[in-house]
mmCIF file of C-alpha atoms in Angstrom:
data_model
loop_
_atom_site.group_PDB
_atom_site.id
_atom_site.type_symbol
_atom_site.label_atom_id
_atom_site.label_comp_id
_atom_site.label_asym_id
_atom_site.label_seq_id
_atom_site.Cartn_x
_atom_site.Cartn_y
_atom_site.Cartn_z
ATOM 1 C CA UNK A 532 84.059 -109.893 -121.080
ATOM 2 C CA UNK A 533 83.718 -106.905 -118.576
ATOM 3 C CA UNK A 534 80.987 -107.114 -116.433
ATOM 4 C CA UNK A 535 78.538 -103.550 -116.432
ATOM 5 C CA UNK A 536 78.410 -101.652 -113.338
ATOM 6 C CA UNK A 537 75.243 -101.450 -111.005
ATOM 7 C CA UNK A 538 75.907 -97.950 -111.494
ATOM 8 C CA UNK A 539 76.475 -97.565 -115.532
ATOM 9 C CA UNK A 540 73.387 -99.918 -115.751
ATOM 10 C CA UNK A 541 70.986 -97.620 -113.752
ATOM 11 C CA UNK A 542 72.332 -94.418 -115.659
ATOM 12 C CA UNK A 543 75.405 -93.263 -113.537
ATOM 13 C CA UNK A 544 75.737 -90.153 -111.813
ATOM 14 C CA UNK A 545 71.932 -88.505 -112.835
ATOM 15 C CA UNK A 546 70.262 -91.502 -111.601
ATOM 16 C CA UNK A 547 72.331 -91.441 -108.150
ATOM 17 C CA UNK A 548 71.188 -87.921 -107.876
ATOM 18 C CA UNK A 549 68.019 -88.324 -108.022
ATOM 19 C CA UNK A 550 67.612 -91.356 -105.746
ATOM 20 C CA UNK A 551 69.345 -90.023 -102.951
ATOM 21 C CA UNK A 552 66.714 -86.548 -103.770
ATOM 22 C CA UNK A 553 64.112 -88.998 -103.572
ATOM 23 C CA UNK A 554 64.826 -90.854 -100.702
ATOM 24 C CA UNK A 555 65.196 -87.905 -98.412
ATOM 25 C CA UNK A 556 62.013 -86.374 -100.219
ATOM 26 C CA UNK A 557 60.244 -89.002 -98.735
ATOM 27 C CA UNK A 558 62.001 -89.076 -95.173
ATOM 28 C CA UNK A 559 60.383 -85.932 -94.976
ATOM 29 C CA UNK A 560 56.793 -86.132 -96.484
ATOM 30 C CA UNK A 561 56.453 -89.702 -95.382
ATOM 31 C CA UNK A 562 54.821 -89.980 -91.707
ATOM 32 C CA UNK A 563 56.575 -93.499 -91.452
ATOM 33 C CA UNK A 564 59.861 -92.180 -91.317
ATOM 34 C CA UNK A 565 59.284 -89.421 -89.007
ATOM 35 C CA UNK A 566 61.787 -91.051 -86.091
ATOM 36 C CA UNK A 567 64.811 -91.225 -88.716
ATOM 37 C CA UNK A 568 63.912 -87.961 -90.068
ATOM 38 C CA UNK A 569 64.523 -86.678 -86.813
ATOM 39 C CA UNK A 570 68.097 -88.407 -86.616
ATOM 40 C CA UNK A 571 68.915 -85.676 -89.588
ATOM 41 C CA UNK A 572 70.128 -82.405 -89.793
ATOM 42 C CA UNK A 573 67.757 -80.007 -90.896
ATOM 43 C CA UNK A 574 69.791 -79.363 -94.006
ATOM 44 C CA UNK A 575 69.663 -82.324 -95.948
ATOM 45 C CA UNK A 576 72.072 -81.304 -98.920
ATOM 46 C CA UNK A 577 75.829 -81.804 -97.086
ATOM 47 C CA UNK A 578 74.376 -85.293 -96.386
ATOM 48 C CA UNK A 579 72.631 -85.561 -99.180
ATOM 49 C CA UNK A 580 76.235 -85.248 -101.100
ATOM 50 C CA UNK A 581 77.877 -87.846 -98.906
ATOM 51 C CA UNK A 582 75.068 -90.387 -99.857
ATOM 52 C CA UNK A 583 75.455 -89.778 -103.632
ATOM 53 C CA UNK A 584 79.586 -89.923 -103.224
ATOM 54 C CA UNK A 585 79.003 -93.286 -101.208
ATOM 55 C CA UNK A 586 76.580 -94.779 -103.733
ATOM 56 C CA UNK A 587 78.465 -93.652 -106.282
ATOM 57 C CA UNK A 588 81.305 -95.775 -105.045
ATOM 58 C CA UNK A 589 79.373 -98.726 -103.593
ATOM 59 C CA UNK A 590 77.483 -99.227 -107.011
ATOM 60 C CA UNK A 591 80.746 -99.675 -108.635
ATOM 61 C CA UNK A 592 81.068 -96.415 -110.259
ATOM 62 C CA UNK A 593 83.723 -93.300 -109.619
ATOM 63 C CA UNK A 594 84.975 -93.771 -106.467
ATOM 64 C CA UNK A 595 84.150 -90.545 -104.415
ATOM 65 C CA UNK A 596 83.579 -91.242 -101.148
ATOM 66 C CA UNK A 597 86.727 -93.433 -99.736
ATOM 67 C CA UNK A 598 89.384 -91.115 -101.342
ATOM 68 C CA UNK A 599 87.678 -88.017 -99.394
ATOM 69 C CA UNK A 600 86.174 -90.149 -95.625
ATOM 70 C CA UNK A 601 88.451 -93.191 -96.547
ATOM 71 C CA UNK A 602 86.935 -96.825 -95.764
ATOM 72 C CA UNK A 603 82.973 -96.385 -95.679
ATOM 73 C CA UNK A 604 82.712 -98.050 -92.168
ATOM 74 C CA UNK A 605 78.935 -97.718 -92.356
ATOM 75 C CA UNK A 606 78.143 -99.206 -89.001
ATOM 76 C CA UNK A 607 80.769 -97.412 -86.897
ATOM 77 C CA UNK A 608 79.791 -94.331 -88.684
ATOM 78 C CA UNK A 609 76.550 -94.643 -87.307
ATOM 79 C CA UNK A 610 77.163 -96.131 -83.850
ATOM 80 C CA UNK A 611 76.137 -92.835 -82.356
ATOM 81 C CA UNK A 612 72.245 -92.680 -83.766
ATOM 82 C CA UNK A 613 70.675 -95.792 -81.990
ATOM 83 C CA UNK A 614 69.202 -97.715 -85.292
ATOM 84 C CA UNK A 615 66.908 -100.407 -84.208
ATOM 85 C CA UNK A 616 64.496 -102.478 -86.251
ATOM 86 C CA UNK A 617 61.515 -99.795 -87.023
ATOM 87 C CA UNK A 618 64.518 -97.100 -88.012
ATOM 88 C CA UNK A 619 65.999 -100.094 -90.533
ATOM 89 C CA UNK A 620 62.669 -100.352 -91.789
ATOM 90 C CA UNK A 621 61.678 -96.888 -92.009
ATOM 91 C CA UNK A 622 64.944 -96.026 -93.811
ATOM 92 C CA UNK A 623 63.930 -99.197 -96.410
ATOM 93 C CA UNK A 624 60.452 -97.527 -96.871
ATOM 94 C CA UNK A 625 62.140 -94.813 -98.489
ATOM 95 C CA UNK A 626 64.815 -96.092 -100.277
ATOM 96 C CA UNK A 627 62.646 -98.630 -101.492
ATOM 97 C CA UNK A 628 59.720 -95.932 -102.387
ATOM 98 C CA UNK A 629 63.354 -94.083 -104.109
ATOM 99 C CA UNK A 630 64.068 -96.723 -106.147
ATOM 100 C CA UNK A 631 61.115 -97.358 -107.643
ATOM 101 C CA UNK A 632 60.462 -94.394 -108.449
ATOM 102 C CA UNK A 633 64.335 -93.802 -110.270
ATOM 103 C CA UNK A 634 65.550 -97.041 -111.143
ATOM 104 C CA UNK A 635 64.193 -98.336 -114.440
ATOM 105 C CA UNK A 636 65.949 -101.881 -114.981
ATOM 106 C CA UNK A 637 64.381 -103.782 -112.342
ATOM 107 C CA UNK A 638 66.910 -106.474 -112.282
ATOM 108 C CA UNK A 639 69.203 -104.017 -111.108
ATOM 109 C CA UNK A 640 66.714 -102.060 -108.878
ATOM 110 C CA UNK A 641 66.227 -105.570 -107.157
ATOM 111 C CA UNK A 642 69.793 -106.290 -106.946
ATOM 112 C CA UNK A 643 70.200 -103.359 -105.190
ATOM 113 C CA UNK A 644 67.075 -103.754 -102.935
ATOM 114 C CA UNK A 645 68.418 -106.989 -101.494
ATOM 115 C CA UNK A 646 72.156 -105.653 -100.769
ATOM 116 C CA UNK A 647 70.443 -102.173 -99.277
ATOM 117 C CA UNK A 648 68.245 -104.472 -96.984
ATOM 118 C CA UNK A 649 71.602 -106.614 -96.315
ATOM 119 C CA UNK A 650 73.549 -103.347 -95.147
ATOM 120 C CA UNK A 651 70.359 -101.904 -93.341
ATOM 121 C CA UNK A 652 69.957 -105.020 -91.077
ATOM 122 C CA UNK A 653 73.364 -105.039 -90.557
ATOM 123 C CA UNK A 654 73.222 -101.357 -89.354
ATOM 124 C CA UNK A 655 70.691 -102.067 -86.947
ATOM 125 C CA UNK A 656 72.973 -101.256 -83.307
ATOM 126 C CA UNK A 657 70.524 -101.301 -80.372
ATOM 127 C CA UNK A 658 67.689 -103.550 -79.310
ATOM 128 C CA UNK A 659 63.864 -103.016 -81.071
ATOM 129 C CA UNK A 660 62.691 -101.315 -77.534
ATOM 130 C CA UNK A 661 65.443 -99.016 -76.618
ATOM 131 C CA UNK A 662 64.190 -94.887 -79.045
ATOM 132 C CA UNK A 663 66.225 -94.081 -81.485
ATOM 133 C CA UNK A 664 67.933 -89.895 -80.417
ATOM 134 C CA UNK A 665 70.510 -88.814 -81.744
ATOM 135 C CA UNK A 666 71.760 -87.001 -85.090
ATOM 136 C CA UNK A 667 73.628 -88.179 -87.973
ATOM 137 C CA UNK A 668 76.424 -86.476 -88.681
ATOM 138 C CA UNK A 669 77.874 -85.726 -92.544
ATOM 139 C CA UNK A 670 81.118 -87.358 -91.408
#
């Protein structure tokens, strides 16, 4: 018996579009997330695209991110926006606030939750009292 995707259970490619909408939406209404908003590009869409072609992938649907960036490499990706604990966080609050608000089958919403929080903590690259500068790039 074949196992259903995180992605086909959560609706696929619609569903991925309108999380990652969401979850910048509320990077920039939500005051929380003001310090990783300002790690973004004004223009959200180019990285918007690269988050739905990564999710896309990492949720075990089409894969669309490694055959155009190759391996995902999240954390040495990011190595040049200092990420500490509030910026994980932050980033959580909206992804979190995303998912609810997109995700119907909460088994998989949870499922999710806890391997987002996994990667986020993970990401995490300089200690809690050093600021978070820089810019993410869409590479």
């Amino acid at each position: 018996m074949t196992e259903t995707s995180l992605y086909d259970r959560i609706g696929g490619a619609p569903t991925i579009d309108a999380l990652v909408d969401s979850f910048y939406a509320r990077m920039d209404q939500l005051a929380e997330a003001r310090t990783i908003r300002a790690m973004h590009p004004q223009d959200l869409a180019p990285l918007g695209q690269v988050l739905k072609d990564y999710l896309s992938e990492w949720l075990g649907g089409p894969a669309l991110f490694s055959p155009v960036r190759g391996h995902p490499r999240m954390r040495q990706r990011h190595m040049r926006v200092a990420i500490d604990s509030a910026a994980r966080d932050a980033g959580l609050l909206c992804m979190r606030g995303a998912l609810a608000e997109t995700v119907a089958d909460e088994a998989a919403r949870q499922a999710i939750d806890e391997a987002m929080a996994r990667l986020a903590d993970w990401m995490r690259n300089v200690p809690d009292e050093q600021p978070a500068e820089n810019t993410i790039s869409q590479n």
